[in-house]
Amino acid sequence: MENAGEITRRKFIKVTGLLAGSAAIGSTTFLVGCGFPAALDIDTDAYILNQNTVIVTLAKVPQLFRVGSSAAILDDGDKIYLIIMKTGEDRFAVAFNQCPHREKPLGYDHESELLICASGKSKFRLDGSIVTGPAENPLPIYQWRLEPGRLII
């Protein structure tokens, strides 16, 4: 028999089990809601803008040292929003780094070769075409060329 202020072992286990289960479900929901991680920003001293051309000094961008990696230029001052993906040893892809749906930054999933909105809802191929929405417009894709130590966009 329990007193008004006491709790039985069975009741304690039941209550704490329910709380732990609720916390686990809440954490999973929170993590799913976070979406896909956006590409890491490139330091401003790693690139220059020369008229309509962006010149990236690759030695200053460790994010792009290995195949499958990506990096972002998010420069509000010059209105440059790019995501650069290293798709092969000497191959890159460059896209506008804002989802057309809600202007969220993008991340790159090398395994699926898809650009994924940070909200996790829209996915794009490397040619900018939409795989899944809610985005209704494709991503702008930029031409690039490789020069010794530099990526010219």
mmCIF file of C-alpha atoms in Angstrom:
data_model
loop_
_atom_site.group_PDB
_atom_site.id
_atom_site.type_symbol
_atom_site.label_atom_id
_atom_site.label_comp_id
_atom_site.label_asym_id
_atom_site.label_seq_id
_atom_site.Cartn_x
_atom_site.Cartn_y
_atom_site.Cartn_z
ATOM 1 C CA MET A 1 0.000 0.000 0.000
ATOM 2 C CA GLU A 2 1.404 3.416 -0.920
ATOM 3 C CA ASN A 3 1.048 6.705 0.917
ATOM 4 C CA ALA A 4 -0.104 9.865 -0.841
ATOM 5 C CA GLY A 5 3.475 11.195 -1.172
ATOM 6 C CA GLU A 6 5.152 7.873 -2.076
ATOM 7 C CA ILE A 7 5.611 6.320 -5.477
ATOM 8 C CA THR A 8 5.968 2.610 -6.094
ATOM 9 C CA ARG A 9 8.860 1.173 -8.060
ATOM 10 C CA ARG A 10 6.443 -0.016 -10.778
ATOM 11 C CA LYS A 11 4.885 3.452 -11.124
ATOM 12 C CA PHE A 12 8.338 5.093 -11.244
ATOM 13 C CA ILE A 13 9.513 2.775 -14.053
ATOM 14 C CA LYS A 14 6.276 3.335 -15.976
ATOM 15 C CA VAL A 15 6.464 7.138 -15.751
ATOM 16 C CA THR A 16 10.192 7.406 -16.542
ATOM 17 C CA GLY A 17 9.814 4.950 -19.443
ATOM 18 C CA LEU A 18 7.057 7.093 -20.947
ATOM 19 C CA LEU A 19 9.122 10.255 -20.531
ATOM 20 C CA ALA A 20 12.207 8.664 -22.116
ATOM 21 C CA GLY A 21 10.133 7.337 -25.034
ATOM 22 C CA SER A 22 8.569 10.762 -25.604
ATOM 23 C CA ALA A 23 11.972 12.423 -25.556
ATOM 24 C CA ALA A 24 13.351 9.932 -28.096
ATOM 25 C CA ILE A 25 10.404 10.484 -30.447
ATOM 26 C CA GLY A 26 10.704 14.260 -30.054
ATOM 27 C CA SER A 27 14.443 14.156 -30.803
ATOM 28 C CA THR A 28 13.901 12.111 -33.955
ATOM 29 C CA THR A 29 11.228 14.522 -35.153
ATOM 30 C CA PHE A 30 13.529 17.460 -34.423
ATOM 31 C CA LEU A 31 16.448 15.937 -36.362
ATOM 32 C CA VAL A 32 14.288 15.105 -39.371
ATOM 33 C CA GLY A 33 12.937 18.669 -39.334
ATOM 34 C CA CYS A 34 16.470 20.064 -39.525
ATOM 35 C CA GLY A 35 16.821 18.911 -43.129
ATOM 36 C CA PHE A 36 20.026 18.373 -45.073
ATOM 37 C CA PRO A 37 23.254 20.167 -44.020
ATOM 38 C CA ALA A 38 24.271 23.060 -46.248
ATOM 39 C CA ALA A 39 27.762 23.229 -47.778
ATOM 40 C CA LEU A 40 30.435 24.937 -45.667
ATOM 41 C CA ASP A 41 31.355 28.506 -46.574
ATOM 42 C CA ILE A 42 34.572 29.401 -48.380
ATOM 43 C CA ASP A 43 36.700 32.097 -46.714
ATOM 44 C CA THR A 44 36.464 35.431 -48.511
ATOM 45 C CA ASP A 45 40.234 35.481 -49.128
ATOM 46 C CA ALA A 46 39.925 32.267 -51.209
ATOM 47 C CA TYR A 47 38.120 33.915 -54.129
ATOM 48 C CA ILE A 48 37.923 37.151 -56.048
ATOM 49 C CA LEU A 49 35.268 38.651 -58.269
ATOM 50 C CA ASN A 50 36.565 39.984 -61.572
ATOM 51 C CA GLN A 51 33.663 41.518 -63.529
ATOM 52 C CA ASN A 52 31.288 38.556 -64.078
ATOM 53 C CA THR A 53 33.866 35.911 -63.186
ATOM 54 C CA VAL A 54 34.583 34.303 -59.819
ATOM 55 C CA ILE A 55 38.143 33.022 -59.420
ATOM 56 C CA VAL A 56 38.633 30.482 -56.635
ATOM 57 C CA THR A 57 42.141 29.689 -55.367
ATOM 58 C CA LEU A 58 41.758 25.954 -54.730
ATOM 59 C CA ALA A 59 44.698 25.707 -52.296
ATOM 60 C CA LYS A 60 42.745 28.009 -49.950
ATOM 61 C CA VAL A 61 39.607 25.826 -49.990
ATOM 62 C CA PRO A 62 40.279 22.637 -48.001
ATOM 63 C CA GLN A 63 36.586 21.750 -48.342
ATOM 64 C CA LEU A 64 37.300 20.927 -52.018
ATOM 65 C CA PHE A 65 40.424 18.776 -51.572
ATOM 66 C CA ARG A 66 38.621 15.440 -51.883
ATOM 67 C CA VAL A 67 36.200 14.072 -54.466
ATOM 68 C CA GLY A 68 32.626 14.190 -53.158
ATOM 69 C CA SER A 69 33.097 17.358 -51.144
ATOM 70 C CA SER A 70 31.444 20.734 -51.590
ATOM 71 C CA ALA A 71 31.846 24.338 -50.535
ATOM 72 C CA ALA A 72 29.748 27.480 -50.731
ATOM 73 C CA ILE A 73 30.285 31.113 -51.565
ATOM 74 C CA LEU A 74 27.640 33.183 -49.801
ATOM 75 C CA ASP A 75 28.580 36.801 -50.378
ATOM 76 C CA ASP A 76 25.694 39.176 -49.669
ATOM 77 C CA GLY A 77 27.803 42.219 -50.541
ATOM 78 C CA ASP A 78 28.518 41.112 -54.109
ATOM 79 C CA LYS A 79 25.340 38.995 -54.369
ATOM 80 C CA ILE A 80 27.280 35.790 -55.084
ATOM 81 C CA TYR A 81 25.543 32.588 -53.980
ATOM 82 C CA LEU A 82 27.322 29.511 -55.346
ATOM 83 C CA ILE A 83 27.762 25.897 -54.340
ATOM 84 C CA ILE A 84 30.819 24.166 -55.782
ATOM 85 C CA MET A 85 30.967 20.370 -55.846
ATOM 86 C CA LYS A 86 34.080 18.306 -56.562
ATOM 87 C CA THR A 87 32.574 15.468 -58.602
ATOM 88 C CA GLY A 88 35.842 13.913 -59.841
ATOM 89 C CA GLU A 89 39.597 14.346 -59.583
ATOM 90 C CA ASP A 90 39.589 17.289 -62.016
ATOM 91 C CA ARG A 91 35.815 17.727 -62.341
ATOM 92 C CA PHE A 92 33.520 20.178 -60.627
ATOM 93 C CA ALA A 93 29.919 21.290 -60.831
ATOM 94 C CA VAL A 94 28.744 24.768 -59.864
ATOM 95 C CA ALA A 95 25.181 25.842 -59.134
ATOM 96 C CA PHE A 96 23.252 28.760 -57.687
ATOM 97 C CA ASN A 97 23.215 28.145 -53.931
ATOM 98 C CA GLN A 98 19.623 29.031 -53.124
ATOM 99 C CA CYS A 99 16.672 26.708 -53.500
ATOM 100 C CA PRO A 100 14.111 28.309 -55.842
ATOM 101 C CA HIS A 101 11.342 27.397 -53.384
ATOM 102 C CA ARG A 102 12.363 29.366 -50.268
ATOM 103 C CA GLU A 103 15.914 30.513 -51.008
ATOM 104 C CA LYS A 104 17.496 28.097 -48.511
ATOM 105 C CA PRO A 105 21.133 27.085 -49.105
ATOM 106 C CA LEU A 106 21.940 23.707 -50.626
ATOM 107 C CA GLY A 107 24.025 20.706 -49.686
ATOM 108 C CA TYR A 108 25.607 18.102 -51.937
ATOM 109 C CA ASP A 109 25.108 14.358 -51.567
ATOM 110 C CA HIS A 110 27.891 12.773 -53.620
ATOM 111 C CA GLU A 111 26.524 9.244 -53.277
ATOM 112 C CA SER A 112 23.258 10.145 -55.029
ATOM 113 C CA GLU A 113 24.839 13.028 -57.016
ATOM 114 C CA LEU A 114 22.052 15.343 -55.870
ATOM 115 C CA LEU A 115 21.852 18.870 -54.559
ATOM 116 C CA ILE A 116 19.489 18.936 -51.607
ATOM 117 C CA CYS A 117 17.790 21.965 -50.088
ATOM 118 C CA ALA A 118 18.703 22.586 -46.435
ATOM 119 C CA SER A 119 15.000 22.151 -45.647
ATOM 120 C CA GLY A 120 15.309 18.628 -47.088
ATOM 121 C CA LYS A 121 12.277 19.003 -49.312
ATOM 122 C CA SER A 122 13.625 19.831 -52.797
ATOM 123 C CA LYS A 123 16.277 17.819 -54.636
ATOM 124 C CA PHE A 124 18.083 18.660 -57.879
ATOM 125 C CA ARG A 125 20.369 16.872 -60.325
ATOM 126 C CA LEU A 126 23.758 18.389 -61.129
ATOM 127 C CA ASP A 127 22.295 19.766 -64.377
ATOM 128 C CA GLY A 128 19.848 21.812 -62.255
ATOM 129 C CA SER A 129 16.738 19.774 -63.088
ATOM 130 C CA ILE A 130 14.265 19.029 -60.301
ATOM 131 C CA VAL A 131 14.067 15.512 -58.852
ATOM 132 C CA THR A 132 11.496 16.312 -56.152
ATOM 133 C CA GLY A 133 9.733 19.516 -55.124
ATOM 134 C CA PRO A 134 8.172 21.671 -53.733
ATOM 135 C CA ALA A 135 10.549 23.760 -55.886
ATOM 136 C CA GLU A 136 8.957 24.389 -59.280
ATOM 137 C CA ASN A 137 11.939 25.967 -61.067
ATOM 138 C CA PRO A 138 15.294 24.352 -61.882
ATOM 139 C CA LEU A 139 18.576 25.567 -60.409
ATOM 140 C CA PRO A 140 20.837 27.795 -62.489
ATOM 141 C CA ILE A 141 24.074 25.972 -63.321
ATOM 142 C CA TYR A 142 27.340 27.797 -64.081
ATOM 143 C CA GLN A 143 30.132 26.954 -66.505
ATOM 144 C CA TRP A 144 33.610 26.526 -65.055
ATOM 145 C CA ARG A 145 37.136 25.805 -66.172
ATOM 146 C CA LEU A 146 40.203 24.647 -64.341
ATOM 147 C CA GLU A 147 43.481 26.534 -64.538
ATOM 148 C CA PRO A 148 46.581 25.617 -62.544
ATOM 149 C CA GLY A 149 45.511 26.024 -58.916
ATOM 150 C CA ARG A 150 42.336 27.935 -59.751
ATOM 151 C CA LEU A 151 38.722 27.294 -60.573
ATOM 152 C CA ILE A 152 37.283 29.933 -62.910
ATOM 153 C CA ILE A 153 33.493 30.325 -62.788
#
